[in-house]
mmCIF file of C-alpha atoms and ligand atoms in Angstrom:
data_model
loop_
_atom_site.group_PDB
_atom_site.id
_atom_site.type_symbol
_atom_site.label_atom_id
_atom_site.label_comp_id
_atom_site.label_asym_id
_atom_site.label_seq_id
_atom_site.Cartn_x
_atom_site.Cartn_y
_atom_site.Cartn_z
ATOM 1 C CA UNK A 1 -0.817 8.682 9.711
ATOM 2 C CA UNK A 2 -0.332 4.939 10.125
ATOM 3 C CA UNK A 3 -3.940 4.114 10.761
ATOM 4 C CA UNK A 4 -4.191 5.642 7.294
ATOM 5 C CA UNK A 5 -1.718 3.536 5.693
ATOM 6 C CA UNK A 6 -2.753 0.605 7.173
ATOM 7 C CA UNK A 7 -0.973 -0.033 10.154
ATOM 8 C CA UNK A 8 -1.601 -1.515 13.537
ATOM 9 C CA UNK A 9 -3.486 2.019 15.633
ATOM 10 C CA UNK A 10 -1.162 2.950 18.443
ATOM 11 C CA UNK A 11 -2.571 2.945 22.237
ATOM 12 C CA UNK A 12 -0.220 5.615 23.020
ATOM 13 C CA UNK A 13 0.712 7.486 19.462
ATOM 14 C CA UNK A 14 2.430 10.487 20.465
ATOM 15 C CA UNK A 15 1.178 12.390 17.633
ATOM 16 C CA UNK A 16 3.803 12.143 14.623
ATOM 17 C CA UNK A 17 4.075 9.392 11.919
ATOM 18 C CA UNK A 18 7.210 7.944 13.876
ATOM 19 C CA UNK A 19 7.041 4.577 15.635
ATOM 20 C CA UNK A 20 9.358 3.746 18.712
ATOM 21 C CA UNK A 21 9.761 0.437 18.814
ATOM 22 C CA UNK A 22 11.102 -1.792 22.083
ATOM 23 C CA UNK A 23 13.269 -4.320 19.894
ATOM 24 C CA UNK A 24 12.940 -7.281 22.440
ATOM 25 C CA UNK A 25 11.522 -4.865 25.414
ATOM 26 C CA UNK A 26 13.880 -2.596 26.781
ATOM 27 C CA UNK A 27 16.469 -4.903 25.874
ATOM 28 C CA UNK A 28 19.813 -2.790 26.580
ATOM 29 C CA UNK A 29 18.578 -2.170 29.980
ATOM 30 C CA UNK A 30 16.483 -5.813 30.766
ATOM 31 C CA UNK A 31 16.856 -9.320 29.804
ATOM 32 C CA UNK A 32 15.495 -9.531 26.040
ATOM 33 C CA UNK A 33 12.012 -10.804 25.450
ATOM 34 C CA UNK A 34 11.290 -10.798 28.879
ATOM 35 C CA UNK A 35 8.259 -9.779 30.770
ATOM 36 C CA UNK A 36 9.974 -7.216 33.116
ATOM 37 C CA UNK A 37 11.949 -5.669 29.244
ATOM 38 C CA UNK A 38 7.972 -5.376 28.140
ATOM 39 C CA UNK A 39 6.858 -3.347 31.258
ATOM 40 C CA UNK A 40 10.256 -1.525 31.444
ATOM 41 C CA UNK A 41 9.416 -0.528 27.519
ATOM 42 C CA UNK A 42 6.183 0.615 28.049
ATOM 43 C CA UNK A 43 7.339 2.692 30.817
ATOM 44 C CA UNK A 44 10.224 4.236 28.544
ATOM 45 C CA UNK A 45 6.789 5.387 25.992
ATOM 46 C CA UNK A 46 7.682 2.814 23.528
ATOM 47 C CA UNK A 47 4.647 3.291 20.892
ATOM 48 C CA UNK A 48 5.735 -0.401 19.854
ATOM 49 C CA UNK A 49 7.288 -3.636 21.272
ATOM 50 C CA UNK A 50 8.744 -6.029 19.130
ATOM 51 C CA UNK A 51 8.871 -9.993 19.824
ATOM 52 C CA UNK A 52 10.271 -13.113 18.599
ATOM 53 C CA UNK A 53 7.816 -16.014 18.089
ATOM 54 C CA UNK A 54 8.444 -19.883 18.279
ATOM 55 C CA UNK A 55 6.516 -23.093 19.009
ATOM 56 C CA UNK A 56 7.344 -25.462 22.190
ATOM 57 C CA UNK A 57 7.926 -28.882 21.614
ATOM 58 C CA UNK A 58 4.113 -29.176 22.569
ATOM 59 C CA UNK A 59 3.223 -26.271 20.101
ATOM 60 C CA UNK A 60 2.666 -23.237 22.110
ATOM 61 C CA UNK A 61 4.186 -20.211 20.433
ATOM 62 C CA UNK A 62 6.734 -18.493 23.214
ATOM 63 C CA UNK A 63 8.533 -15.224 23.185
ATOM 64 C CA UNK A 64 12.390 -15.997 22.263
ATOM 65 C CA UNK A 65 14.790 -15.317 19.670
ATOM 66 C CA UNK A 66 17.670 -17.718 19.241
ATOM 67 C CA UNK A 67 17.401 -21.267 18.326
ATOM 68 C CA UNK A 68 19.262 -22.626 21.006
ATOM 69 C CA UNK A 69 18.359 -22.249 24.580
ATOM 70 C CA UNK A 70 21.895 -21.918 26.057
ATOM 71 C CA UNK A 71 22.562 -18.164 25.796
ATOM 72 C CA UNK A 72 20.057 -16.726 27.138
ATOM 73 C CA UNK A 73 18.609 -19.381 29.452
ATOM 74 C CA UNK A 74 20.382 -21.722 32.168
ATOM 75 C CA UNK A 75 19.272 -24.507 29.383
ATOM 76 C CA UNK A 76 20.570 -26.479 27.043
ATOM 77 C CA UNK A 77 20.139 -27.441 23.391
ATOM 78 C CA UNK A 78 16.939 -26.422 21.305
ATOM 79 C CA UNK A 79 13.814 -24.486 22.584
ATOM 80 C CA UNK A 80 11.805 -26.865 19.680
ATOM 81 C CA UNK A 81 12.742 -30.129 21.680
ATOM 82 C CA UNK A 82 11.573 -28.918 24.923
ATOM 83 C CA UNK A 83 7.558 -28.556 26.389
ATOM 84 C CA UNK A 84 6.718 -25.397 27.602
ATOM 85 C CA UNK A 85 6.554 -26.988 31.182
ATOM 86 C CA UNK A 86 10.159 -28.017 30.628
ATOM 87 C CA UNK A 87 10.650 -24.426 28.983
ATOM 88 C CA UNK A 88 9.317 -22.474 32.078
ATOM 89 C CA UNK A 89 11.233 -24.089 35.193
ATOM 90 C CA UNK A 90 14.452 -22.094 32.961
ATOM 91 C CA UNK A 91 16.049 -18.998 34.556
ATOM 92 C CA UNK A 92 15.662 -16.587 31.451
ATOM 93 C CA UNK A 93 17.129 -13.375 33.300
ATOM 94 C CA UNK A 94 20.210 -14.685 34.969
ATOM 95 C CA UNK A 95 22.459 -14.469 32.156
ATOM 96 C CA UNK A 96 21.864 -10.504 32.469
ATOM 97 C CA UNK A 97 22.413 -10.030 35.683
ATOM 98 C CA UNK A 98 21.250 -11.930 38.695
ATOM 99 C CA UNK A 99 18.235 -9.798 40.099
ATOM 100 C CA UNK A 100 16.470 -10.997 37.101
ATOM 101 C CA UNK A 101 16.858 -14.416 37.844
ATOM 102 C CA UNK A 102 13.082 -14.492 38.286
ATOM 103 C CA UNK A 103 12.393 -14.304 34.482
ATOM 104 C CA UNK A 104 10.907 -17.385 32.691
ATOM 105 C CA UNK A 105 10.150 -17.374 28.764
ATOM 106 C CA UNK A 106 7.077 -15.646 28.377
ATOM 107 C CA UNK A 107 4.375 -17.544 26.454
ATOM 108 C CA UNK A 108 2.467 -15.128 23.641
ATOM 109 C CA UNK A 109 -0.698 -15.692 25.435
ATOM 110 C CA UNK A 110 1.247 -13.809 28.405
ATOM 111 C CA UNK A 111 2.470 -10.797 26.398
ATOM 112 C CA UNK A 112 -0.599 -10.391 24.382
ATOM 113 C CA UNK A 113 -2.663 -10.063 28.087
ATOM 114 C CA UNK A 114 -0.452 -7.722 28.999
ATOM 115 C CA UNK A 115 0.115 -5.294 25.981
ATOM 116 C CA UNK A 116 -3.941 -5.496 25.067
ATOM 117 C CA UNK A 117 -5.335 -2.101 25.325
ATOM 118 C CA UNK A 118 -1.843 -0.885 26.528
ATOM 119 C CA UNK A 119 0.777 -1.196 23.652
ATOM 120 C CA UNK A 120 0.816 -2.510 19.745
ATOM 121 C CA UNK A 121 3.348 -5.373 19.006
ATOM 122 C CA UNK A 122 5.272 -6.161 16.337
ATOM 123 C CA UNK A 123 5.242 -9.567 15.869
ATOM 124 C CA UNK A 124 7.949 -11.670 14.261
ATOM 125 C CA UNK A 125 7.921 -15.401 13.277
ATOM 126 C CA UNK A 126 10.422 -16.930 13.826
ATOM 127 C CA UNK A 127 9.539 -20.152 11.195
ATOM 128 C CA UNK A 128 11.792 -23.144 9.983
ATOM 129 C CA UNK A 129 9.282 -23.891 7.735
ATOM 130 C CA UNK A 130 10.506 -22.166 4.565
ATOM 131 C CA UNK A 131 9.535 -25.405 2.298
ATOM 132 C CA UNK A 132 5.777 -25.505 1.567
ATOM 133 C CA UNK A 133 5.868 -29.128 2.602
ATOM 134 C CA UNK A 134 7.181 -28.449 6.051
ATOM 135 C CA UNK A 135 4.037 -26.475 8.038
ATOM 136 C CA UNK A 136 4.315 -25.785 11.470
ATOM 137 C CA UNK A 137 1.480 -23.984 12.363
ATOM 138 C CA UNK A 138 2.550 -21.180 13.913
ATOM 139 C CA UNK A 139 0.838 -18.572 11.441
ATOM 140 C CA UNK A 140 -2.528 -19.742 12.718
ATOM 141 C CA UNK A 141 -1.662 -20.502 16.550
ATOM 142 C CA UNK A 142 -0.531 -16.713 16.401
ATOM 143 C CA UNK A 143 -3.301 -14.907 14.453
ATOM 144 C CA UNK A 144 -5.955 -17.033 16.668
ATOM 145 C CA UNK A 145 -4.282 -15.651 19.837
ATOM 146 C CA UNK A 146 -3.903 -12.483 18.892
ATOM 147 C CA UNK A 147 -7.857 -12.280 17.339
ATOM 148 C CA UNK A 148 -8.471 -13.993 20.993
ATOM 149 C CA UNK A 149 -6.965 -10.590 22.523
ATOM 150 C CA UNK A 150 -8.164 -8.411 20.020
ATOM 151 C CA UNK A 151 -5.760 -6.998 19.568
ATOM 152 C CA UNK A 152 -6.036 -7.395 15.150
ATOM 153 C CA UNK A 153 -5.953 -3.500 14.950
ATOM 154 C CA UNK A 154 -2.608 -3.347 17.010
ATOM 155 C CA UNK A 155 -0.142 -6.137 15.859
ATOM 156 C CA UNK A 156 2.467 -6.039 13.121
ATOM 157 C CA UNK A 157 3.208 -9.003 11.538
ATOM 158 C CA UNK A 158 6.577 -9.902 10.347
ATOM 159 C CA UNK A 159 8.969 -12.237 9.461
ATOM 160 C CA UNK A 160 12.667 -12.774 7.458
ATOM 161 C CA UNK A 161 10.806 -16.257 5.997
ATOM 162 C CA UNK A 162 8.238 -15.275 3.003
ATOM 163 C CA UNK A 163 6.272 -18.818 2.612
ATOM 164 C CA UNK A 164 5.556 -17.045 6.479
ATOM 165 C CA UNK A 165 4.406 -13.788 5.199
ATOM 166 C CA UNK A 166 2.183 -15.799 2.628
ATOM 167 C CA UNK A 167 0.358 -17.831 5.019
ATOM 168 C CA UNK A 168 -0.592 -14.931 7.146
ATOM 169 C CA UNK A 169 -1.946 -13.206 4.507
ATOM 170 C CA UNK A 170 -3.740 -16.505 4.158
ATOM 171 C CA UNK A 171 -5.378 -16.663 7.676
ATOM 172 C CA UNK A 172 -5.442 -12.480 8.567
ATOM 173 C CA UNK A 173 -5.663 -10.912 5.071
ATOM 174 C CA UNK A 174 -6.275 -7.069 7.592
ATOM 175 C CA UNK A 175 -3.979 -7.602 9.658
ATOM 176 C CA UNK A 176 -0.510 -5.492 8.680
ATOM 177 C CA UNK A 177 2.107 -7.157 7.878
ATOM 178 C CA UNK A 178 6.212 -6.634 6.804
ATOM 179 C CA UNK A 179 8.492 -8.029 4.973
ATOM 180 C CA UNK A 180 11.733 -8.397 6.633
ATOM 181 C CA UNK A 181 14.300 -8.493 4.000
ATOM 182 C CA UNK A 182 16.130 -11.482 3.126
ATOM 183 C CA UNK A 183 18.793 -11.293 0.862
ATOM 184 C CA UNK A 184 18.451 -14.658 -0.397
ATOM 185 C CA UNK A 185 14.638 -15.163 -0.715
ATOM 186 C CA UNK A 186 14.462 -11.142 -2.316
ATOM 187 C CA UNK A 187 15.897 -12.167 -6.050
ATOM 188 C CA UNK A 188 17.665 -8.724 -6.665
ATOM 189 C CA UNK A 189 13.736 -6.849 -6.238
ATOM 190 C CA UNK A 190 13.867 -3.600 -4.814
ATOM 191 C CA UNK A 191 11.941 -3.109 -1.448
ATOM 192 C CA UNK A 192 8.337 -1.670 -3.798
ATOM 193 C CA UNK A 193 8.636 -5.375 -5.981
ATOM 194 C CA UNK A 194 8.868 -7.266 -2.829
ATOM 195 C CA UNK A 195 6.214 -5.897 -0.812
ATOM 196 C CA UNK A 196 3.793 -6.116 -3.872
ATOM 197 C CA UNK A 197 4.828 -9.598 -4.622
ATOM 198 C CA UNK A 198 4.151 -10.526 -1.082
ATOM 199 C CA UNK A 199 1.081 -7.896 -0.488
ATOM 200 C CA UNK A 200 2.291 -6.952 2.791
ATOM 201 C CA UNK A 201 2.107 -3.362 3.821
ATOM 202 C CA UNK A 202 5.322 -2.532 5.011
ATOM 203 C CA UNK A 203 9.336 -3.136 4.563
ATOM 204 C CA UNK A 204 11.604 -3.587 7.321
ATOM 205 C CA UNK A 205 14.969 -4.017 7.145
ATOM 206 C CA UNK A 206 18.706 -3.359 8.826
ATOM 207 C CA UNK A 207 20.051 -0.081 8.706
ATOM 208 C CA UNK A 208 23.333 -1.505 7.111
ATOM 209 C CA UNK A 209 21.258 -2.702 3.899
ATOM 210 C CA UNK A 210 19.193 0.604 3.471
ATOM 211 C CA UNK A 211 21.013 2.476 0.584
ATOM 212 C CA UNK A 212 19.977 5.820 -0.711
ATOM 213 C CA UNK A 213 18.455 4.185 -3.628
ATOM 214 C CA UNK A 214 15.931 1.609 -1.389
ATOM 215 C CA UNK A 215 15.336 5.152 0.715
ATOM 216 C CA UNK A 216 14.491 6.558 -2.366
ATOM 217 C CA UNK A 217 12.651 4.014 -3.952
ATOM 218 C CA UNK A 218 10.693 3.604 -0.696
ATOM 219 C CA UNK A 219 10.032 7.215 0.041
ATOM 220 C CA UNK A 220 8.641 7.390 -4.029
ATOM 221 C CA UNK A 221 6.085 4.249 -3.482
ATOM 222 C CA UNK A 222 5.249 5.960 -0.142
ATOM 223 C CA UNK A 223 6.206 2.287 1.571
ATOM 224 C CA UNK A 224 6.385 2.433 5.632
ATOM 225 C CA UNK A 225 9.803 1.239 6.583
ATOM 226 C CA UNK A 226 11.245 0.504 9.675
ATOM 227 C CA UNK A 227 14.734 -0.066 10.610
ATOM 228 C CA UNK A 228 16.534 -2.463 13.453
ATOM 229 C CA UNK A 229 18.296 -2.733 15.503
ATOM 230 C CA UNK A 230 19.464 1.267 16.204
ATOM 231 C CA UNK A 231 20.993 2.572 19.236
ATOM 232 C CA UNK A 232 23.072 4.861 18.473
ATOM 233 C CA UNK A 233 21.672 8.752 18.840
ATOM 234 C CA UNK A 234 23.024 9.971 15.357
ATOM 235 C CA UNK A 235 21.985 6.785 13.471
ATOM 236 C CA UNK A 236 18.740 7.616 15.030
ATOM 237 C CA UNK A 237 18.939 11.038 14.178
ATOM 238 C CA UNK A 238 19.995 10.289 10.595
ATOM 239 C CA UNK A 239 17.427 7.862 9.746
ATOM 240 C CA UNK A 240 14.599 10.045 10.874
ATOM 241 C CA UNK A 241 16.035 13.024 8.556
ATOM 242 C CA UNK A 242 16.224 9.814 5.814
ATOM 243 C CA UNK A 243 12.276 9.142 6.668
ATOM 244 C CA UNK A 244 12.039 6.273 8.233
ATOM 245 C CA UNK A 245 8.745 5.522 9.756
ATOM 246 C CA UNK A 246 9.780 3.732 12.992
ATOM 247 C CA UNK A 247 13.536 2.504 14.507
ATOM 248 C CA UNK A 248 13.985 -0.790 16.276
ATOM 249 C CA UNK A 249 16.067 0.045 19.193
ATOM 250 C CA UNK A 250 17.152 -1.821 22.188
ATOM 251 C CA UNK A 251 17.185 1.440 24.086
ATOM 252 C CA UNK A 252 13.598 3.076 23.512
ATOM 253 C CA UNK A 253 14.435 5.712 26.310
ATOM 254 C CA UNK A 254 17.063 7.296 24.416
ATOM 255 C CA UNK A 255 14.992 6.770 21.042
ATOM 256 C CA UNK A 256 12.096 8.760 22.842
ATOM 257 C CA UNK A 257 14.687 11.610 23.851
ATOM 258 C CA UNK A 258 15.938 11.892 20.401
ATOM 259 C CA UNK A 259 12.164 12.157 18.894
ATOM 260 C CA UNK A 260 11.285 14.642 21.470
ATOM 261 C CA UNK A 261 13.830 17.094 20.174
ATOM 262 C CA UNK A 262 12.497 16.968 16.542
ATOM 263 C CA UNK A 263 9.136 16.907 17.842
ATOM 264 C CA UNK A 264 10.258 20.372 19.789
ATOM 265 C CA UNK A 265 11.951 21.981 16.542
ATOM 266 C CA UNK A 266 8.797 20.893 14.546
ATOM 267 C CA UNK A 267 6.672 23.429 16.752
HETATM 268 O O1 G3P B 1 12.343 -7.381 13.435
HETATM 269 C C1 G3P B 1 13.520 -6.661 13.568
HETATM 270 C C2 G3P B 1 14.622 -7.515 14.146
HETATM 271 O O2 G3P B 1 14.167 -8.060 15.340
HETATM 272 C C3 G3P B 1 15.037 -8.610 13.206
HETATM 273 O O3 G3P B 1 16.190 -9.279 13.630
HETATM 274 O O4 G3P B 1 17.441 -11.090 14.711
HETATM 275 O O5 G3P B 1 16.689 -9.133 16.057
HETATM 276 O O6 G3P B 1 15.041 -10.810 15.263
HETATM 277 P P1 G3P B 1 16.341 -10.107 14.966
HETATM 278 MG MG1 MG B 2 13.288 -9.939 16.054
#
């Protein structure tokens, strides 16, 4: 069971050692990283939502995923070089579809008040800082918010930048974290080298890169892996068979459907 194998404890574990996990909310349906994709996820029994993390100009760490503001926002040019006052007069829904133009950029205070004692997150930095010399700060900002919420027992950690992974190991040495594999920081290792080199506890990585030897090679060290982004039924289908622990998917309602069938056949 996760708890078992050190991994965040579920609010809503469904019984099996499968995680559903809400990449960005209930992202195919909502705008990504929204508030209304969180409560749309949780509604869809996500076990899991997952969450992009960077700082504000003024060093608050908000809930987005690209660098640049102008996709996904009515802004323009780089969330880093604007204040999160400046950050929440943006329209972060519009660009979906117009009803949502009432979405702003949630901060991580906001998310974490909502999913405590209601739904684990996965967590995932999204750092520059992949010199030593350059150090943001976000590791710590995080892990004191999320130790604020307690909610220690129910986040993932993660992150495709390993000076990242380091540092939170650092500040939270209990609190789970996984590696998100990165071709060049990984040195040819397979998945059981890197996530003992980087003492994290589990391996995450895209469904493209996940050969039968990693599978294998995972399954042997008994390593939880999870898998993004998946929303197709039979990839779903065919990773669970593989023995995956947990799928990324932007469509957790249709994930939930497709577990519910094996959960059916397992009785
Ligand atoms: O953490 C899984 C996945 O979110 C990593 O890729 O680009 O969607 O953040 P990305
Ligand atoms: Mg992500």
């Amino acid at each position: 069971m996760p708890q078992e194998q050190n991994l965040p404890a579920l609010f809503n574990d469904d019984g099996d050692d499968f995680i559903i996990i809400a990449h960005r909310g209930a992202s195919a349906s909502y705008p990504e990283n929204t508030m209304i994709a969180f409560r749309k996820a949780v509604e869809m029994n996500a076990e899991m939502i997952e969450l992009d993390v960077a700082l504000s100009k003024d060093g608050i760490p908000v809930v987005f995923h690209d660098k640049r503001l102008n996709k996904h926002t009515n802004g323009r040019g780089q969330l880093s070089n604007f204040t999160l006052d400046e950050l929440k007069k943006l329209d972060a829904g519009s660009w979906f579809a117009p009803q949502f133009s009432d979405q702003t950029i949630p901060t991580l205070r906001e998310v974490l008040a909502f999913a405590s004692g209601t739904i684990a997150l996965n967590i995932e930095i999204k750092s520059e800082a992949v010199s030593d010399s350059i150090v943001d700060g976000i590791e710590k900002k995080v892990v004191q918010l999320v130790q604020e919420f307690d909610m220690q027992n129910h986040v993932l950690f993660s992150s495709f930048n390993y000076r990242a992974l380091i540092r939170f190991k650092e500040l939270a040495p209990k609190i789970p974290a996984a590696l998100l594999y990165s071709k060049t920081q990984s040195n040819r290792l397979l998945p059981h080298q890197l996530v003992e080199r980087y003492n994290v506890e589990a391996f995450n990585c895209h469904y493209h890169q996940l050969s039968r030897k990693w599978m294998a090679n995972l399954n042997e060290y008994q390593i939880p892996t999870f898998i993004y982004t998946v929303n197709s039924k039979r990839r779903m289908q065919k990773l669970i068979e593989a023995g995956v622990n947990g799928i990324f998917t932007d469509k957790p309602d249709l994930l939930r459907n497709v577990v519910k069938q094996y959960q059916s056949k397992a009785r």
